[in-house]
Amino acid sequence: HLLLFLLFVGPFNCFASYSRATELFYSLNEGLPAGVLIGSLARDLRLPTAGGQHPAVPQPPLSFTLASHGLGGQYVQLDNRSGELHTSAMEIDREALCVESNGATIFEGAAAVSSSPSSESCLLLLDVLVLPQEYFRLVKVKIAIRDVNDNAPHFPVPHIHLSVPENAPVNTRLAIEHPALDPDVGTNGIQTYRLRDNYGVFTLDVEENESGERTPYLIVMGALDRETRGEYVTVIIAEDGGTPPLVGSATLTIGISDINDNCPQFSDSQLNITLYGNSSLGTHVTTVHAVDMDLGSNARITYSYSQKVPQPSRDLFHLDESTGAITLSSKVDGDTPRLHRLIILGNGPGCIPAVITVLVTVIKVMMRPPEVVPRFIANEAEGVVYLKELEPINTPIAFFTIKDPDEKYKVNCYLDGDGPFRLSPYKPYNNEYLLETTKSLDYETQQMYEISVVAWNSEGFHVNKIIKVRVLDDNDNSPVFSQQLVELSIEENNVPNAFLTKLHATDADSGERGQVSYFLGPDAPSYFSLDKTTGVLTVSTPLDREEKEKYRYTVKAVDSGFPPRESIATVTITVLDRNDNSPRFINKDFSFFVPENFPGFGEIGVISVTDADAGQNGWVALSVLNGSDIFVIDTGKGVLRAKVSLDREQQSSYVLWVEAVDGGDPALSSTAKITILLLDINDNPPLVLFPQSNMSYLLVLPSTLPGSPITEVYAVDKDTGMNAVIAYSIIGRRGPRPESFRIDPKTGNITLEESLMQNDYGLYQLLVKVSDHGYPEPLHSTVMVNLFVNDTVSNESYIESLLRKEPDISIQEKQPQISIEPTHKKMESASCMPTLVALSIISLGSIALVTGMGIYICLRKGKKHHRADESLEVQIPLNGRINLHMLEKKPMEISNI
C-alpha cells in the first residue's frame, strides 16, 4: 500500500520530495546489546510532534518506515511512531560487517555497509521514509560503527621456522613469514612484536608499509656458531594497542644453517704399527680417522696418500679412501723393506688437508706359524657363530685342527677369553679339539662373546684364531609391569575419553619377542579403553560416584613371541566425589497432623532428606524459609518443632517451605513443602448467640396450637468435627405447666407440646443446656429461655421483676434409656403363658389409669407452693460459661451405638 501511495503521489510531488531529502549521521560502538538508543529521527529532524508548538492545532501522527529491510535493517529497530532508532538483538560485529576488498564499498541488500581501507570508518547505510505526505521526506541515515578492541592478535600458524646462516653478520635483518593478524583497526590493531627470550643474540624490529601493515623482522645482534648451538627456540608475541592490550603468540624456531667453516682434523699426528712378515693377504693393519665439525657435504672426508709415499709402500698397503682402513695388499717377502712411512692426508671440501703419519714396522719370520683350521658345527657366517639361548649344556660349536706346517715342532693350543665355553682334545685324535658350551646361554645377560683359539709351538711362536659367538634371542621372558597394583583416582563427571594413566611393561627379549601389547582383562567395564600400543588407559564416558565408587579389574601385557607370553596387573580406580547432587527430600510434600495446644518445642515431625554425595558435599543443613518466628528445625535430626503452642481456632493450618543446603562449594539446595494441619481439641464450649440474654422473654399466646414453634436456641462452637456438633436439652423447668414445651436436640427449636389452658398463664423458665460431643469430655453452656404465656403484655415491669428474681429450678438430666433385647430363652418361657399375660395387661391398665389421675391432682397443688419460693431462683448469665462442677450431675450412661 505504501508503494502504491508513493507511485500515485510521486509525479505530483517529485520536486518537493527531492528538496526534502535529508542526511543524518550517527556513530556507535560495535558489540552493544539490544535496546541501546542510536538517535531520534523526529528530534534530530526537528519534526513537529503531537502537542508541540501549536497544541490547539491537531497534528497528524508521524510515521517512520525503513525503505527496505536489507542487511542494515537486521541490526537496528526503528520505532514507527517516535522515530527512535535502537540496536536490535543481532549484535553488530564491525569485523564481520566491514569486509575490506580493494578499497571498494560492499553492499548487501538495499541497506548497505560501507568500508574503506584508507580510513577506519565503517558505515551502516539506511533509507528511512517519513510520512504523512505533508512531512514526507527520504532520510539517508549513516551509522558509523566504531571499533572496539574485541579481537586479540593471532598468528596464522602455531609454529614459525626461520633459518639463519651461521656466518650472518651483526645487524642482519630477516623478515618473519606469517606475521600476526588482528581484525581490529587503528590503535586496536597490532602495534608491536617482542621475543620472550632473545638469548642475547636476537632482537625484533617492526616495519610499517604504506597500507599500515606491520611486518616483524629478526635482527642478528651477535656472532652465531652452529657447532656451538644449532637451534634457538623462543616465543614471538604480538601485542595490540587496546586498553587493556591483547596479545597473541606463536613458537619461533630459529635454525642456524651450516657453512664450511671447519676442516678435518686427526686426533693423533703419528701411529706406530708392527706387522709380522708371515701375515696373510688382506690383513688389517690399522684405520686412520679424521673429524670435521661441519654437517652434510661440508663434513665429507676422503683419505689419500701423500705424494711423498713411495710407490712400493703404496703397492704393499691399500688405503680405503672412504673409511681410512689400511690393509696388506701384497705378500711380504725377503726384499720387502723393514720400515714403511705412510703419510696420509684427510681431505675436506675447500680445506687444507689434515696429515697423519703411520709407521709400519715389518718383522720378518723365518719359520711358518702353526695353523688353526676350524670346522664349524653351529651356524656360522663371516667368522660369527650363532647360538640360540637356552641351548643345552655341551652344545658343540666347532672342531679345530691344530698342526705345524713344517711338521718339526710340537703344537699346543688353549682357549683365551671369557664365556661359558670349553676347548678340549677330541680323542682318539691328537690334533683335533672340540669347542662346546659349558652352560646355557642367556641373551638378556650377554649377546656377544669373543674368544680366541691360541696355538703355539715349542719355539714360542703362536697364532690366534678369533671366534665371535652371537647369542640369538628366544621368547623366554614374560612382560613385567612396573607396578603390579596400579591405584588411580579421578573426579566424577569427567570429560569423555579422559586420560587415566599410561601403563608400562618391559620385556627383556629382543625384536618382536620384546614388543609388548596391552589388553584389558575380561572383568573390565566396556567404557574403559586401553591403547594396545602405547598402554594409555582412558575412560570413554563420565563416571558417577553415586552409581559406583570403586572399580577393580585386570590388564594384560602380551609380547609378540611364539607362543606369546603374558603377565597380569590389577588396576583400581577410586571415583572422587564432586558436589553434583542436590539434597533430596524423601517426599516433595510433607503433611503433619498435630493436635492443637501442642506444647512448645514439642516434636511435630521428622523431615527426612538425603544427599547422594559424600563427605562435606553430602552434609545437609535444614532451615525454614518462612514462618521462622514460629517454627524451628533441628538440622542434625531433621525434627520440626514449634516455638509456641498452636491454637487451631486462630489458624487451622500452616504451609512452610524448608530448604536443604549441602556443604559443597558451590553449595546445592532443594526445597520441600510442609503442611501442618492442626487437629481440633475440644477446648471451646458452645457459644449461645440467641437468646442474647437471660433477661429476655417471649410472649406466647394461649391460642398457640400444639406443635407450633415458639422460639429457638442458636449456638455455635469454634471447634470442628464432633467437637462442634451441638446438642440441645432442657435441664431445668419452672412454670405453671412446664412440660408444655420441648426442645429439638439437634436444631434447638422450642415447640409447644400441649394446648394451653387458662390455668397455664404465667411465666415459664426453661434452663437449656447446649452441649458439644467433644472427647474425652464434652463441654457445654446454659441459657435461660423465658416464655410469658398471656394474651398481652400489660405490665412489663412486673415481668422484669419476675425475671430478676433467682429462679428456683432443680437441674435434672435424664439418663438415656438403653433398650435391652430379651434373650431367646426368655422369649421361649414367655410364650408358654399367652393367656396369663393378656389378663395381666388388662388389670394393670385399669390400676394405672386410677393412679395417674391421683398423681395429676397432687402435682397441680404442689406447683402453687413452688411459686411462693420464686425468691430462690438463680439467674444464670446467658453468654457466660458455666462451670460443670457447679451443677449437680447425675451419672449418665451413654449407649455405645
Short mmCIF file of N, CA and C in Angstrom, two decimals, residues 626-744:
data_model
loop_
_atom_site.label_atom_id
_atom_site.label_comp_id
_atom_site.label_asym_id
_atom_site.label_seq_id
_atom_site.Cartn_x
_atom_site.Cartn_y
_atom_site.Cartn_z
N ASN A 626 10.10 -19.74 55.53
CA ASN A 626 9.04 -18.85 56.00
C ASN A 626 8.55 -19.37 57.36
N GLY A 627 7.99 -18.51 58.14
CA GLY A 627 7.48 -18.92 59.44
C GLY A 627 8.57 -19.24 60.44
N SER A 628 9.75 -18.65 60.23
CA SER A 628 10.84 -18.96 61.15
C SER A 628 10.62 -18.39 62.54
N ASP A 629 9.68 -17.43 62.68
CA ASP A 629 9.41 -16.89 64.01
C ASP A 629 8.55 -17.82 64.84
N ILE A 630 7.94 -18.81 64.20
CA ILE A 630 7.09 -19.75 64.93
C ILE A 630 7.71 -21.14 64.96
N PHE A 631 8.34 -21.54 63.82
CA PHE A 631 8.83 -22.90 63.71
C PHE A 631 10.35 -22.89 63.63
N VAL A 632 10.92 -23.96 64.12
CA VAL A 632 12.35 -24.15 64.09
C VAL A 632 12.61 -25.60 63.74
N ILE A 633 13.76 -25.85 63.08
CA ILE A 633 14.07 -27.21 62.64
C ILE A 633 15.44 -27.59 63.15
N ASP A 634 15.55 -28.83 63.62
CA ASP A 634 16.80 -29.37 64.12
C ASP A 634 17.58 -29.91 62.92
N THR A 635 18.73 -29.25 62.61
CA THR A 635 19.48 -29.62 61.41
C THR A 635 19.98 -31.06 61.49
N GLY A 636 20.45 -31.46 62.65
CA GLY A 636 21.04 -32.78 62.76
C GLY A 636 20.05 -33.90 62.57
N LYS A 637 18.88 -33.77 63.21
CA LYS A 637 17.90 -34.86 63.18
C LYS A 637 16.74 -34.58 62.23
N GLY A 638 16.62 -33.34 61.78
CA GLY A 638 15.51 -33.00 60.90
C GLY A 638 14.18 -32.91 61.61
N VAL A 639 14.21 -32.66 62.93
CA VAL A 639 12.97 -32.61 63.70
C VAL A 639 12.39 -31.20 63.61
N LEU A 640 11.13 -31.13 63.25
CA LEU A 640 10.43 -29.84 63.14
C LEU A 640 9.71 -29.59 64.46
N ARG A 641 9.90 -28.39 65.00
CA ARG A 641 9.28 -28.04 66.28
C ARG A 641 8.65 -26.66 66.14
N ALA A 642 7.65 -26.43 67.00
CA ALA A 642 7.02 -25.11 67.09
C ALA A 642 7.49 -24.45 68.38
N LYS A 643 7.85 -23.18 68.29
CA LYS A 643 8.35 -22.48 69.45
C LYS A 643 7.24 -22.22 70.48
N VAL A 644 6.00 -22.08 70.01
CA VAL A 644 4.88 -21.76 70.89
C VAL A 644 3.79 -22.78 70.68
N SER A 645 2.86 -22.79 71.60
CA SER A 645 1.69 -23.66 71.48
C SER A 645 0.79 -23.12 70.37
N LEU A 646 0.21 -24.01 69.59
CA LEU A 646 -0.58 -23.62 68.43
C LEU A 646 -2.07 -23.75 68.75
N ASP A 647 -2.83 -22.79 68.28
CA ASP A 647 -4.27 -22.76 68.52
C ASP A 647 -4.98 -22.90 67.19
N ARG A 648 -5.74 -23.98 67.04
CA ARG A 648 -6.41 -24.22 65.77
C ARG A 648 -7.43 -23.15 65.47
N GLU A 649 -8.06 -22.60 66.52
CA GLU A 649 -9.10 -21.60 66.28
C GLU A 649 -8.51 -20.28 65.74
N GLN A 650 -7.21 -20.04 66.01
CA GLN A 650 -6.56 -18.86 65.44
C GLN A 650 -6.07 -19.13 64.02
N GLN A 651 -5.49 -20.31 63.80
CA GLN A 651 -5.05 -20.70 62.46
C GLN A 651 -5.07 -22.20 62.41
N SER A 652 -5.79 -22.72 61.43
CA SER A 652 -6.02 -24.16 61.39
C SER A 652 -4.91 -24.91 60.67
N SER A 653 -4.11 -24.24 59.84
CA SER A 653 -3.05 -24.94 59.12
C SER A 653 -1.92 -23.96 58.83
N TYR A 654 -0.75 -24.53 58.61
CA TYR A 654 0.44 -23.76 58.28
C TYR A 654 1.11 -24.43 57.08
N VAL A 655 1.57 -23.63 56.15
CA VAL A 655 2.32 -24.12 54.99
C VAL A 655 3.72 -23.53 55.08
N LEU A 656 4.70 -24.41 55.22
CA LEU A 656 6.09 -23.99 55.36
C LEU A 656 6.89 -24.47 54.15
N TRP A 657 7.94 -23.75 53.87
CA TRP A 657 8.92 -24.17 52.86
C TRP A 657 10.25 -24.36 53.57
N VAL A 658 10.77 -25.56 53.46
CA VAL A 658 12.02 -25.91 54.11
C VAL A 658 13.08 -26.08 53.03
N GLU A 659 14.24 -25.47 53.25
CA GLU A 659 15.34 -25.56 52.31
C GLU A 659 16.43 -26.44 52.90
N ALA A 660 16.94 -27.34 52.05
CA ALA A 660 18.08 -28.19 52.41
C ALA A 660 19.28 -27.74 51.59
N VAL A 661 20.38 -27.38 52.26
CA VAL A 661 21.59 -26.89 51.59
C VAL A 661 22.73 -27.82 51.98
N ASP A 662 23.46 -28.33 50.95
CA ASP A 662 24.59 -29.21 51.27
C ASP A 662 25.84 -28.39 51.54
N GLY A 663 26.91 -29.10 51.88
CA GLY A 663 28.15 -28.42 52.27
C GLY A 663 29.15 -28.28 51.15
N GLY A 664 28.73 -28.46 49.87
CA GLY A 664 29.65 -28.35 48.75
C GLY A 664 30.00 -26.91 48.45
N ASP A 665 30.95 -26.75 47.52
CA ASP A 665 31.37 -25.42 47.08
C ASP A 665 31.44 -25.42 45.56
N PRO A 666 30.48 -24.81 44.88
CA PRO A 666 29.34 -24.09 45.45
C PRO A 666 28.28 -25.05 45.98
N ALA A 667 27.51 -24.55 46.93
CA ALA A 667 26.51 -25.39 47.58
C ALA A 667 25.30 -25.57 46.66
N LEU A 668 24.67 -26.74 46.78
CA LEU A 668 23.43 -27.04 46.06
C LEU A 668 22.30 -27.14 47.08
N SER A 669 21.09 -26.86 46.64
CA SER A 669 19.97 -26.83 47.57
C SER A 669 18.71 -27.34 46.89
N SER A 670 17.73 -27.65 47.70
CA SER A 670 16.40 -28.02 47.23
C SER A 670 15.41 -27.65 48.32
N THR A 671 14.17 -27.55 47.95
CA THR A 671 13.13 -27.15 48.89
C THR A 671 12.01 -28.18 48.90
N ALA A 672 11.28 -28.18 49.98
CA ALA A 672 10.13 -29.06 50.13
C ALA A 672 9.01 -28.29 50.83
N LYS A 673 7.82 -28.68 50.50
CA LYS A 673 6.64 -28.03 51.08
C LYS A 673 6.16 -28.86 52.26
N ILE A 674 5.88 -28.18 53.36
CA ILE A 674 5.41 -28.86 54.57
C ILE A 674 4.08 -28.25 54.96
N THR A 675 3.10 -29.10 55.09
CA THR A 675 1.76 -28.66 55.51
C THR A 675 1.50 -29.21 56.92
N ILE A 676 1.19 -28.31 57.83
CA ILE A 676 0.89 -28.69 59.22
C ILE A 676 -0.59 -28.44 59.44
N LEU A 677 -1.32 -29.48 59.69
CA LEU A 677 -2.75 -29.39 59.94
C LEU A 677 -2.98 -29.60 61.43
N LEU A 678 -3.67 -28.66 62.07
CA LEU A 678 -3.93 -28.75 63.50
C LEU A 678 -5.22 -29.52 63.72
N LEU A 679 -5.12 -30.56 64.52
CA LEU A 679 -6.29 -31.36 64.87
C LEU A 679 -7.02 -30.67 66.03
N ASP A 680 -8.31 -30.67 65.90
CA ASP A 680 -9.11 -29.96 66.88
C ASP A 680 -9.15 -30.71 68.21
N ILE A 681 -9.06 -29.95 69.28
CA ILE A 681 -9.27 -30.45 70.65
C ILE A 681 -10.46 -29.70 71.22
N ASN A 682 -11.25 -30.42 71.95
CA ASN A 682 -12.48 -29.82 72.48
C ASN A 682 -12.12 -28.86 73.61
N ASP A 683 -11.67 -27.66 73.20
CA ASP A 683 -11.27 -26.66 74.18
C ASP A 683 -12.16 -25.43 74.14
N ASN A 684 -13.28 -25.51 73.41
CA ASN A 684 -14.21 -24.39 73.34
C ASN A 684 -15.63 -24.89 73.59
N PRO A 685 -16.30 -24.38 74.64
CA PRO A 685 -17.70 -24.74 74.84
C PRO A 685 -18.57 -24.03 73.80
N PRO A 686 -19.76 -24.54 73.56
CA PRO A 686 -20.66 -23.87 72.62
C PRO A 686 -20.94 -22.44 73.09
N LEU A 687 -21.06 -21.56 72.14
CA LEU A 687 -21.34 -20.14 72.39
C LEU A 687 -22.76 -19.85 71.93
N VAL A 688 -23.63 -19.45 72.90
CA VAL A 688 -25.04 -19.19 72.60
C VAL A 688 -25.16 -17.80 72.01
N LEU A 689 -25.72 -17.76 70.81
CA LEU A 689 -25.93 -16.48 70.13
C LEU A 689 -27.36 -15.97 70.32
N PHE A 690 -28.31 -16.88 70.55
CA PHE A 690 -29.72 -16.48 70.76
C PHE A 690 -30.36 -17.48 71.70
N PRO A 691 -31.07 -17.04 72.71
CA PRO A 691 -31.35 -15.65 73.10
C PRO A 691 -30.07 -14.96 73.58
N GLN A 692 -30.08 -13.63 73.43
CA GLN A 692 -28.89 -12.89 73.75
C GLN A 692 -28.73 -12.61 75.24
N SER A 693 -29.80 -12.85 76.03
CA SER A 693 -29.72 -12.53 77.46
C SER A 693 -30.67 -13.43 78.22
N ASN A 694 -30.29 -13.71 79.47
CA ASN A 694 -31.19 -14.45 80.35
C ASN A 694 -32.39 -13.61 80.77
N MET A 695 -32.35 -12.30 80.54
CA MET A 695 -33.43 -11.41 80.97
C MET A 695 -34.44 -11.18 79.84
N SER A 696 -34.16 -11.72 78.69
CA SER A 696 -35.12 -11.54 77.59
C SER A 696 -36.26 -12.55 77.76
N TYR A 697 -37.40 -12.19 77.16
CA TYR A 697 -38.56 -13.10 77.25
C TYR A 697 -39.34 -12.98 75.97
N LEU A 698 -40.26 -13.94 75.83
CA LEU A 698 -41.08 -14.00 74.62
C LEU A 698 -42.52 -14.22 75.05
N LEU A 699 -43.46 -13.47 74.42
CA LEU A 699 -44.89 -13.60 74.68
C LEU A 699 -45.43 -14.78 73.89
N VAL A 700 -46.09 -15.69 74.58
CA VAL A 700 -46.71 -16.85 73.94
C VAL A 700 -48.21 -16.74 74.13
N LEU A 701 -48.94 -16.66 73.03
CA LEU A 701 -50.40 -16.53 73.11
C LEU A 701 -51.01 -17.86 73.54
N PRO A 702 -52.03 -17.80 74.33
CA PRO A 702 -52.67 -19.05 74.76
C PRO A 702 -53.30 -19.81 73.60
N SER A 703 -53.61 -19.10 72.54
CA SER A 703 -54.26 -19.78 71.41
C SER A 703 -53.27 -20.52 70.52
N THR A 704 -51.99 -20.52 70.92
CA THR A 704 -50.98 -21.21 70.10
C THR A 704 -51.30 -22.70 70.05
N LEU A 705 -51.31 -23.22 68.88
CA LEU A 705 -51.66 -24.62 68.66
C LEU A 705 -50.49 -25.53 69.06
N PRO A 706 -50.77 -26.68 69.57
CA PRO A 706 -49.69 -27.64 69.88
C PRO A 706 -48.89 -27.98 68.61
N GLY A 707 -47.61 -28.13 68.80
CA GLY A 707 -46.70 -28.43 67.69
C GLY A 707 -46.16 -27.19 67.01
N SER A 708 -46.66 -26.03 67.40
CA SER A 708 -46.18 -24.80 66.78
C SER A 708 -44.81 -24.42 67.35
N PRO A 709 -43.91 -23.92 66.50
CA PRO A 709 -42.61 -23.45 67.00
C PRO A 709 -42.77 -22.15 67.77
N ILE A 710 -42.15 -22.09 68.91
CA ILE A 710 -42.27 -20.91 69.77
C ILE A 710 -41.05 -20.01 69.57
N THR A 711 -39.87 -20.57 69.70
CA THR A 711 -38.61 -19.84 69.54
C THR A 711 -37.52 -20.87 69.32
N GLU A 712 -36.30 -20.44 69.33
CA GLU A 712 -35.18 -21.36 69.16
C GLU A 712 -33.99 -20.88 69.99
N VAL A 713 -33.12 -21.83 70.30
CA VAL A 713 -31.83 -21.54 70.91
C VAL A 713 -30.77 -21.82 69.83
N TYR A 714 -29.96 -20.80 69.54
CA TYR A 714 -28.95 -20.94 68.47
C TYR A 714 -27.57 -20.74 69.09
N ALA A 715 -26.71 -21.72 68.85
CA ALA A 715 -25.35 -21.67 69.40
C ALA A 715 -24.36 -22.17 68.35
N VAL A 716 -23.12 -21.73 68.48
CA VAL A 716 -22.03 -22.18 67.61
C VAL A 716 -20.87 -22.65 68.49
N ASP A 717 -20.00 -23.45 67.84
CA ASP A 717 -18.82 -23.97 68.55
C ASP A 717 -17.61 -23.76 67.65
N LYS A 718 -16.56 -23.13 68.19
CA LYS A 718 -15.37 -22.83 67.39
C LYS A 718 -14.58 -24.08 67.04
N ASP A 719 -14.84 -25.17 67.72
CA ASP A 719 -14.16 -26.41 67.39
C ASP A 719 -14.72 -26.97 66.09
N THR A 720 -14.14 -28.10 65.70
CA THR A 720 -14.58 -28.75 64.47
C THR A 720 -14.93 -30.21 64.75
N GLY A 721 -15.54 -30.83 63.75
CA GLY A 721 -15.86 -32.24 63.86
C GLY A 721 -16.90 -32.49 64.93
N MET A 722 -16.72 -33.61 65.62
CA MET A 722 -17.64 -33.96 66.69
C MET A 722 -17.55 -32.98 67.84
N ASN A 723 -16.39 -32.28 67.92
CA ASN A 723 -16.27 -31.28 68.98
C ASN A 723 -17.17 -30.08 68.72
N ALA A 724 -17.65 -29.94 67.50
CA ALA A 724 -18.52 -28.81 67.19
C ALA A 724 -19.96 -29.23 66.96
N VAL A 725 -20.26 -30.52 67.11
CA VAL A 725 -21.65 -30.98 66.96
C VAL A 725 -22.39 -30.65 68.26
N ILE A 726 -23.44 -29.87 68.15
CA ILE A 726 -24.13 -29.32 69.33
C ILE A 726 -25.44 -30.08 69.54
N ALA A 727 -25.71 -30.36 70.79
CA ALA A 727 -26.98 -30.98 71.20
C ALA A 727 -27.65 -30.06 72.22
N TYR A 728 -28.95 -29.90 72.09
CA TYR A 728 -29.73 -29.03 72.96
C TYR A 728 -30.61 -29.90 73.85
N SER A 729 -30.73 -29.49 75.12
CA SER A 729 -31.61 -30.22 76.07
C SER A 729 -32.05 -29.26 77.16
N ILE A 730 -33.24 -29.52 77.66
CA ILE A 730 -33.78 -28.72 78.78
C ILE A 730 -33.45 -29.47 80.05
N ILE A 731 -32.66 -28.83 80.91
CA ILE A 731 -32.24 -29.50 82.15
C ILE A 731 -32.96 -28.90 83.37
N GLY A 732 -33.74 -27.88 83.16
CA GLY A 732 -34.49 -27.28 84.28
C GLY A 732 -35.74 -26.56 83.78
N ARG A 733 -36.85 -26.73 84.48
CA ARG A 733 -38.12 -26.12 84.06
C ARG A 733 -38.79 -25.46 85.27
N ARG A 734 -39.52 -24.39 85.00
CA ARG A 734 -40.32 -23.73 86.03
C ARG A 734 -41.47 -23.03 85.34
N GLY A 735 -42.65 -23.18 85.88
CA GLY A 735 -43.82 -22.56 85.30
C GLY A 735 -45.09 -23.29 85.70
N PRO A 736 -46.23 -22.78 85.29
CA PRO A 736 -47.50 -23.42 85.66
C PRO A 736 -47.55 -24.87 85.18
N ARG A 737 -47.23 -25.09 83.96
CA ARG A 737 -47.18 -26.47 83.41
C ARG A 737 -45.95 -26.55 82.51
N PRO A 738 -44.76 -26.72 83.12
CA PRO A 738 -43.50 -26.62 82.35
C PRO A 738 -43.34 -27.69 81.30
N GLU A 739 -44.01 -28.83 81.44
CA GLU A 739 -43.86 -29.90 80.45
C GLU A 739 -44.51 -29.56 79.13
N SER A 740 -45.11 -28.36 79.06
CA SER A 740 -45.81 -28.00 77.84
C SER A 740 -44.85 -27.66 76.69
N PHE A 741 -43.60 -27.48 77.00
CA PHE A 741 -42.64 -27.10 75.95
C PHE A 741 -41.52 -28.14 75.86
N ARG A 742 -41.07 -28.36 74.65
CA ARG A 742 -39.92 -29.26 74.40
C ARG A 742 -38.96 -28.60 73.42
N ILE A 743 -37.74 -29.09 73.43
CA ILE A 743 -36.69 -28.54 72.54
C ILE A 743 -36.14 -29.64 71.66
N ASP A 744 -35.93 -29.30 70.40
CA ASP A 744 -35.33 -30.27 69.46
C ASP A 744 -33.84 -30.38 69.78
#
